[in-house]
Every structure is written in C-alpha cells, then in structure tokens.
Amino acid sequence: MKLWSIVQNQLQFEKVCAPEWYNKGEECPYGTPTGPPMGTFTWPNEELRYWLHYVAAFYSMMPFLLAVGIPVLFCFTRGMREILAIIFYWLQKVVMHALKHMAAQRRPVGSCLHSCGMPSGHSLDAACFLTWITLEVALCSSLEPKQRALRIGVAGVLLGPIAWSRVFFNDHSVAQISVGTASGIVMGTIWYFVLQLRCTSWLLKAIIANSFVRANYPLDPPKDEAAWPQTESGKFGWPSVKPPQARD
C-alpha cells in the first residue's frame, strides 16, 4: 500500500507540472523532446533551427556527459578525486529533486519537457561543479597563476553556458536558472569546506591506505600533521596539571 501511495503521489506531482497539451495526450506543438537521460532538451521544429541550436544542444547534454565521463575517467585514474566527484554529482541530484518537489513549478511555454522546472537541474549541476573547481584551483598553493587561470577558464567554458542553453531552448525561465545557479553555488561551497575538515582528511587517507584508490586529491601535497602531545608517562594526551600546593 505504501508503494502504491508513493506511485500515486509521484503521478499527481508530475501532472501538476505537466503542460496542458501533455495532460490532454497531445503532441508538443513546439518541437520534439530529445537528448540522453539527464540531458534532455526541446529540439525545435526545422524551420526554427539554426547553428546556435547545435551549440546549445551540446551544453544541454553536459550533465549526461558528466554522469558518464567521470566514472570512465575513474577507470583510468582510480583516483580519490573522481570518487568525490561521483558522490557529489549524485548528492546534488538528490537535493535538486527535493527542491523540485517543494516548488512544483511548470516550465515556460515553448518547452516540450513535462517535468517540473524549478529549479533548473542543469544550472544547479553547472554551478555546483564550477564553484567546487574554482575554489579548489584558486586556493591551491602548488599551482602557478597561469595554471590556475587556465584550469578555471576551461571549466568556465565547459560549464558556464549550460544555464544559457536552458533558456535558449525555452526549457527554463530566467528565474528557474537563477535559483538553480544560486543553489549550486551554495552546495559547491559547502562541499569544498566539508572536504577541508580534518576528519574528512583522515577518512580519505584511511580509504586510500586500505584500498586500490590513488591519492590524487587534494591538489596540494598533503602536509604532515603535528604529533599529539604526550604526558610525562609517555601516553598521548594533554599533560595533567598539578594543583597548587597549599602555603603554610
């Protein structure tokens, strides 16, 4: 019964966000929904297409390329950085779906997609990874300024125009990509600072030491931690403080 209730709630949720033509069982009058999973977009009718649509199609497929490309890259690197990227990718997907359920807002007129549009998942993807990459590279002391600028520039070229492509295809409104981008910046910043915690560093070191995963994260070489203080007896911990002697 619980499973059936969940299915019913999901169907009702999709109906709220679906456009009128979809609820009536009609075909989309604006074009064709196309693209791979997590990279779908509205491909307009032939008389409305020109070269810029192909550029926008590439950027609209970027979340799919990330979902596939990062695991493929891990097969070659076996790196901790790729594992963290995979975890982060699916973590922000969970947050995105939760936000879509709370907002339950339709996509703008002109879109052939019938799922909820607030916030833009594509924009959230792009902002999450662009923020994380920017913080990692900009605050890395082992890279030269030119190397930092090059890496951030490449990330910006690949991820920056994703939000534009969603508005270009009428699959999201400006408000939807704005909320998605803002949410992604917040998530990317939180993710970066969580990875800088000392307990996180210990966890990553333990995983690397006891598995086949390679230590390619963080970008800066790991620093040796200071030894724990010892007591007079040789045990680790803070030395005990003797109470002051009473004076005669």
mmCIF file of C-alpha atoms in Angstrom:
data_model
loop_
_atom_site.group_PDB
_atom_site.id
_atom_site.type_symbol
_atom_site.label_atom_id
_atom_site.label_comp_id
_atom_site.label_asym_id
_atom_site.label_seq_id
_atom_site.Cartn_x
_atom_site.Cartn_y
_atom_site.Cartn_z
ATOM 1 C CA MET A 1 0.000 0.000 0.000
ATOM 2 C CA LYS A 2 2.825 2.398 0.790
ATOM 3 C CA LEU A 3 4.468 1.717 -2.576
ATOM 4 C CA TRP A 4 1.197 2.368 -4.407
ATOM 5 C CA SER A 5 0.715 5.577 -2.433
ATOM 6 C CA ILE A 6 4.187 6.749 -3.430
ATOM 7 C CA VAL A 7 3.450 5.980 -7.090
ATOM 8 C CA GLN A 8 0.159 7.894 -6.920
ATOM 9 C CA ASN A 9 1.827 10.902 -5.307
ATOM 10 C CA GLN A 10 4.526 10.909 -7.982
ATOM 11 C CA LEU A 11 1.952 10.764 -10.785
ATOM 12 C CA GLN A 12 -0.017 13.600 -9.219
ATOM 13 C CA PHE A 13 3.160 15.626 -8.809
ATOM 14 C CA GLU A 14 4.074 15.156 -12.497
ATOM 15 C CA LYS A 15 0.564 16.140 -13.561
ATOM 16 C CA VAL A 16 0.806 19.436 -11.678
ATOM 17 C CA CYS A 17 3.992 20.390 -13.536
ATOM 18 C CA ALA A 18 2.992 18.994 -16.940
ATOM 19 C CA PRO A 19 1.753 21.453 -19.617
ATOM 20 C CA GLU A 20 -1.816 21.400 -20.860
ATOM 21 C CA TRP A 21 -1.012 19.675 -24.161
ATOM 22 C CA TYR A 22 0.676 16.814 -22.274
ATOM 23 C CA ASN A 23 -2.219 16.324 -19.854
ATOM 24 C CA LYS A 24 -4.585 16.181 -22.850
ATOM 25 C CA GLY A 25 -2.471 13.483 -24.517
ATOM 26 C CA GLU A 26 -1.440 15.744 -27.406
ATOM 27 C CA GLU A 27 1.971 16.081 -29.050
ATOM 28 C CA CYS A 28 4.223 19.028 -28.252
ATOM 29 C CA PRO A 29 3.498 21.883 -30.690
ATOM 30 C CA TYR A 30 6.922 23.487 -30.233
ATOM 31 C CA GLY A 31 9.209 20.671 -31.335
ATOM 32 C CA THR A 32 10.457 17.333 -30.016
ATOM 33 C CA PRO A 33 11.841 16.368 -26.610
ATOM 34 C CA THR A 34 15.203 14.735 -27.218
ATOM 35 C CA GLY A 35 18.574 14.047 -25.642
ATOM 36 C CA PRO A 36 20.056 11.397 -23.332
ATOM 37 C CA PRO A 37 18.950 10.841 -19.719
ATOM 38 C CA MET A 38 19.750 13.856 -17.509
ATOM 39 C CA GLY A 39 20.487 15.802 -20.690
ATOM 40 C CA THR A 40 17.111 16.219 -22.366
ATOM 41 C CA PHE A 41 16.066 19.381 -24.161
ATOM 42 C CA THR A 42 13.462 20.705 -26.589
ATOM 43 C CA TRP A 43 14.612 20.353 -30.191
ATOM 44 C CA PRO A 44 12.599 22.976 -32.123
ATOM 45 C CA ASN A 45 10.814 22.456 -35.405
ATOM 46 C CA GLU A 46 13.015 22.503 -38.513
ATOM 47 C CA GLU A 47 12.008 25.951 -39.709
ATOM 48 C CA LEU A 48 13.172 27.484 -36.414
ATOM 49 C CA ARG A 49 16.600 25.828 -36.158
ATOM 50 C CA TYR A 50 19.968 27.391 -36.886
ATOM 51 C CA TRP A 51 23.609 26.765 -35.915
ATOM 52 C CA LEU A 52 23.299 28.101 -32.373
ATOM 53 C CA HIS A 53 20.832 25.321 -31.530
ATOM 54 C CA TYR A 54 23.609 22.753 -32.018
ATOM 55 C CA VAL A 55 25.857 24.653 -29.608
ATOM 56 C CA ALA A 56 23.047 24.805 -27.046
ATOM 57 C CA ALA A 57 22.371 21.080 -27.537
ATOM 58 C CA PHE A 58 25.971 20.262 -26.595
ATOM 59 C CA TYR A 59 25.733 22.263 -23.381
ATOM 60 C CA SER A 60 22.305 20.835 -22.510
ATOM 61 C CA MET A 61 23.823 17.336 -22.702
ATOM 62 C CA MET A 62 26.668 18.245 -20.339
ATOM 63 C CA PRO A 63 25.065 16.726 -17.182
ATOM 64 C CA PHE A 64 24.834 13.398 -19.027
ATOM 65 C CA LEU A 65 28.452 13.737 -20.171
ATOM 66 C CA LEU A 66 29.490 14.342 -16.554
ATOM 67 C CA ALA A 67 27.495 11.349 -15.310
ATOM 68 C CA VAL A 68 29.206 9.081 -17.839
ATOM 69 C CA GLY A 69 32.580 10.778 -18.205
ATOM 70 C CA ILE A 70 33.583 10.905 -14.534
ATOM 71 C CA PRO A 71 33.175 7.127 -13.943
ATOM 72 C CA VAL A 72 35.014 6.417 -17.207
ATOM 73 C CA LEU A 73 37.836 8.698 -16.060
ATOM 74 C CA PHE A 74 37.934 6.841 -12.740
ATOM 75 C CA CYS A 75 38.540 3.573 -14.595
ATOM 76 C CA PHE A 76 41.819 5.060 -15.845
ATOM 77 C CA THR A 77 42.912 7.085 -12.816
ATOM 78 C CA ARG A 78 41.471 5.106 -9.883
ATOM 79 C CA GLY A 79 41.681 8.449 -8.111
ATOM 80 C CA MET A 80 40.029 9.784 -4.988
ATOM 81 C CA ARG A 81 39.168 12.985 -6.843
ATOM 82 C CA GLU A 82 36.920 11.096 -9.260
ATOM 83 C CA ILE A 83 35.218 9.211 -6.410
ATOM 84 C CA LEU A 84 34.432 12.506 -4.696
ATOM 85 C CA ALA A 85 33.100 13.928 -7.965
ATOM 86 C CA ILE A 86 30.781 10.937 -8.434
ATOM 87 C CA ILE A 87 29.464 11.244 -4.865
ATOM 88 C CA PHE A 88 28.967 14.985 -5.298
ATOM 89 C CA TYR A 89 27.155 14.530 -8.607
ATOM 90 C CA TRP A 90 24.508 12.215 -7.185
ATOM 91 C CA LEU A 91 24.262 14.105 -3.897
ATOM 92 C CA GLN A 92 23.280 17.286 -5.688
ATOM 93 C CA LYS A 93 20.786 15.305 -7.792
ATOM 94 C CA VAL A 94 19.006 14.295 -4.581
ATOM 95 C CA VAL A 95 18.893 17.930 -3.457
ATOM 96 C CA MET A 96 17.649 19.021 -6.883
ATOM 97 C CA HIS A 97 14.723 16.589 -6.871
ATOM 98 C CA ALA A 98 13.794 17.633 -3.339
ATOM 99 C CA LEU A 99 13.724 21.292 -4.400
ATOM 100 C CA LYS A 100 11.639 20.484 -7.484
ATOM 101 C CA HIS A 101 9.075 18.684 -5.326
ATOM 102 C CA MET A 102 8.852 21.653 -2.973
ATOM 103 C CA ALA A 103 8.488 24.238 -5.746
ATOM 104 C CA ALA A 104 6.335 22.191 -8.192
ATOM 105 C CA GLN A 105 6.567 24.866 -10.879
ATOM 106 C CA ARG A 106 5.936 24.322 -14.585
ATOM 107 C CA ARG A 107 8.459 25.012 -17.300
ATOM 108 C CA PRO A 108 7.888 28.072 -19.516
ATOM 109 C CA VAL A 109 5.738 27.988 -22.631
ATOM 110 C CA GLY A 110 7.763 26.648 -25.547
ATOM 111 C CA SER A 111 9.245 23.654 -23.744
ATOM 112 C CA CYS A 112 8.432 20.082 -24.737
ATOM 113 C CA LEU A 113 9.575 18.717 -21.366
ATOM 114 C CA HIS A 114 6.829 17.915 -18.884
ATOM 115 C CA SER A 115 8.778 17.576 -15.630
ATOM 116 C CA CYS A 116 8.950 20.364 -13.057
ATOM 117 C CA GLY A 117 11.230 23.264 -13.880
ATOM 118 C CA MET A 118 12.041 24.990 -10.577
ATOM 119 C CA PRO A 119 14.947 24.999 -10.007
ATOM 120 C CA SER A 120 16.878 24.211 -13.175
ATOM 121 C CA GLY A 121 18.756 20.973 -12.602
ATOM 122 C CA HIS A 122 21.196 21.746 -15.404
ATOM 123 C CA SER A 123 22.054 25.115 -13.848
ATOM 124 C CA LEU A 124 22.441 23.507 -10.434
ATOM 125 C CA ASP A 125 24.810 20.878 -11.906
ATOM 126 C CA ALA A 126 26.917 23.507 -13.610
ATOM 127 C CA ALA A 127 27.110 25.866 -10.628
ATOM 128 C CA CYS A 128 27.943 23.030 -8.199
ATOM 129 C CA PHE A 129 30.930 21.775 -10.158
ATOM 130 C CA LEU A 130 32.120 25.185 -11.363
ATOM 131 C CA THR A 131 32.103 26.517 -7.788
ATOM 132 C CA TRP A 132 33.914 23.462 -6.430
ATOM 133 C CA ILE A 133 36.537 23.523 -9.195
ATOM 134 C CA THR A 134 37.070 27.268 -8.833
ATOM 135 C CA LEU A 135 37.616 27.046 -5.068
ATOM 136 C CA GLU A 136 39.941 24.046 -5.354
ATOM 137 C CA VAL A 137 42.071 25.630 -8.061
ATOM 138 C CA ALA A 138 42.041 29.239 -6.838
ATOM 139 C CA LEU A 139 43.098 28.249 -3.306
ATOM 140 C CA CYS A 140 45.720 25.730 -4.437
ATOM 141 C CA SER A 141 49.194 26.976 -3.493
ATOM 142 C CA SER A 142 51.096 24.473 -5.648
ATOM 143 C CA LEU A 143 49.774 25.855 -8.950
ATOM 144 C CA GLU A 144 51.188 28.852 -10.782
ATOM 145 C CA PRO A 145 48.797 31.756 -11.513
ATOM 146 C CA LYS A 146 48.735 30.870 -15.221
ATOM 147 C CA GLN A 147 47.859 27.255 -14.417
ATOM 148 C CA ARG A 148 45.033 28.390 -12.150
ATOM 149 C CA ALA A 149 43.655 30.753 -14.779
ATOM 150 C CA LEU A 150 43.826 28.061 -17.479
ATOM 151 C CA ARG A 151 42.013 25.427 -15.420
ATOM 152 C CA ILE A 152 39.314 27.787 -14.212
ATOM 153 C CA GLY A 153 38.919 29.119 -17.759
ATOM 154 C CA VAL A 154 38.444 25.642 -19.227
ATOM 155 C CA ALA A 155 35.893 24.789 -16.519
ATOM 156 C CA GLY A 156 34.080 28.048 -17.225
ATOM 157 C CA VAL A 157 33.907 27.373 -20.966
ATOM 158 C CA LEU A 158 32.539 23.851 -20.420
ATOM 159 C CA LEU A 159 30.111 24.601 -17.593
ATOM 160 C CA GLY A 160 29.311 28.305 -17.742
ATOM 161 C CA PRO A 161 26.990 28.358 -20.804
ATOM 162 C CA ILE A 162 24.821 25.470 -19.571
ATOM 163 C CA ALA A 163 22.321 27.816 -17.927
ATOM 164 C CA TRP A 164 22.135 29.872 -21.130
ATOM 165 C CA SER A 165 21.302 26.774 -23.179
ATOM 166 C CA ARG A 166 18.286 26.035 -20.987
ATOM 167 C CA VAL A 167 16.790 29.481 -21.550
ATOM 168 C CA PHE A 168 17.699 29.339 -25.241
ATOM 169 C CA PHE A 169 15.612 26.165 -25.662
ATOM 170 C CA ASN A 170 12.768 27.613 -23.524
ATOM 171 C CA ASP A 171 13.188 24.664 -21.164
ATOM 172 C CA HIS A 172 13.649 27.002 -18.186
ATOM 173 C CA SER A 173 12.828 30.561 -17.274
ATOM 174 C CA VAL A 174 15.415 33.061 -16.084
ATOM 175 C CA ALA A 175 14.053 32.699 -12.548
ATOM 176 C CA GLN A 176 14.454 28.906 -12.672
ATOM 177 C CA ILE A 177 18.080 29.025 -13.798
ATOM 178 C CA SER A 178 18.790 31.796 -11.272
ATOM 179 C CA VAL A 179 17.545 29.672 -8.376
ATOM 180 C CA GLY A 180 19.388 26.645 -9.736
ATOM 181 C CA THR A 181 22.627 28.602 -10.068
ATOM 182 C CA ALA A 182 22.333 30.111 -6.580
ATOM 183 C CA SER A 183 21.603 26.683 -5.073
ATOM 184 C CA GLY A 184 24.584 25.220 -6.907
ATOM 185 C CA ILE A 185 26.944 27.918 -5.648
ATOM 186 C CA VAL A 186 25.843 27.242 -2.072
ATOM 187 C CA MET A 187 26.201 23.479 -2.472
ATOM 188 C CA GLY A 188 29.594 23.739 -4.159
ATOM 189 C CA THR A 189 30.894 25.998 -1.397
ATOM 190 C CA ILE A 190 29.619 23.719 1.376
ATOM 191 C CA TRP A 191 31.083 20.660 -0.373
ATOM 192 C CA TYR A 192 34.501 22.315 -0.637
ATOM 193 C CA PHE A 193 34.652 23.263 3.036
ATOM 194 C CA VAL A 194 33.411 19.825 4.138
ATOM 195 C CA LEU A 195 36.324 18.297 2.242
ATOM 196 C CA GLN A 196 38.737 20.613 4.085
ATOM 197 C CA LEU A 197 37.703 19.304 7.521
ATOM 198 C CA ARG A 198 40.344 17.394 9.427
ATOM 199 C CA CYS A 199 38.043 14.423 9.981
ATOM 200 C CA THR A 200 37.346 14.267 6.236
ATOM 201 C CA SER A 201 41.077 14.253 5.542
ATOM 202 C CA TRP A 202 41.559 11.350 7.944
ATOM 203 C CA LEU A 203 38.722 9.419 6.304
ATOM 204 C CA LEU A 204 40.144 9.914 2.805
ATOM 205 C CA LYS A 205 43.612 8.869 3.956
ATOM 206 C CA ALA A 206 42.184 5.727 5.556
ATOM 207 C CA ILE A 207 40.332 4.796 2.360
ATOM 208 C CA ILE A 208 43.437 5.348 0.239
ATOM 209 C CA ALA A 209 45.648 3.359 2.629
ATOM 210 C CA ASN A 210 43.296 0.356 2.646
ATOM 211 C CA SER A 211 42.140 0.206 -0.981
ATOM 212 C CA PHE A 212 43.297 0.474 -4.578
ATOM 213 C CA VAL A 213 42.289 4.158 -4.752
ATOM 214 C CA ARG A 214 45.076 6.565 -5.699
ATOM 215 C CA ALA A 215 45.771 9.771 -3.784
ATOM 216 C CA ASN A 216 45.119 12.441 -6.443
ATOM 217 C CA TYR A 217 43.161 14.694 -4.066
ATOM 218 C CA PRO A 218 43.702 17.368 -2.810
ATOM 219 C CA LEU A 219 45.702 19.277 -5.406
ATOM 220 C CA ASP A 220 48.235 20.442 -2.825
ATOM 221 C CA PRO A 221 50.544 17.750 -1.422
ATOM 222 C CA PRO A 222 49.335 16.529 1.981
ATOM 223 C CA LYS A 223 51.019 18.189 4.935
ATOM 224 C CA ASP A 224 52.456 16.232 7.848
ATOM 225 C CA GLU A 225 50.362 16.726 10.937
ATOM 226 C CA ALA A 226 51.943 17.748 14.202
ATOM 227 C CA ALA A 227 52.430 14.960 16.724
ATOM 228 C CA TRP A 228 49.914 14.596 19.501
ATOM 229 C CA PRO A 229 51.183 15.969 22.834
ATOM 230 C CA GLN A 230 52.380 13.405 25.386
ATOM 231 C CA THR A 231 52.185 13.283 29.152
ATOM 232 C CA GLU A 232 55.147 12.688 31.431
ATOM 233 C CA SER A 233 54.286 8.977 31.481
ATOM 234 C CA GLY A 234 54.649 8.774 27.696
ATOM 235 C CA LYS A 235 50.948 8.390 26.968
ATOM 236 C CA PHE A 236 49.228 10.527 24.345
ATOM 237 C CA GLY A 237 47.045 13.321 25.667
ATOM 238 C CA TRP A 238 47.308 16.641 27.392
ATOM 239 C CA PRO A 239 49.688 16.667 30.392
ATOM 240 C CA SER A 240 47.967 16.764 33.715
ATOM 241 C CA VAL A 241 48.202 19.961 35.696
ATOM 242 C CA LYS A 242 49.112 19.556 39.336
ATOM 243 C CA PRO A 243 47.020 21.560 41.805
ATOM 244 C CA PRO A 244 48.916 24.369 43.552
ATOM 245 C CA GLN A 245 50.470 23.448 46.895
ATOM 246 C CA ALA A 246 48.886 24.992 49.950
ATOM 247 C CA ARG A 247 51.106 27.502 51.670
ATOM 248 C CA ASP A 248 51.760 27.408 55.411
#
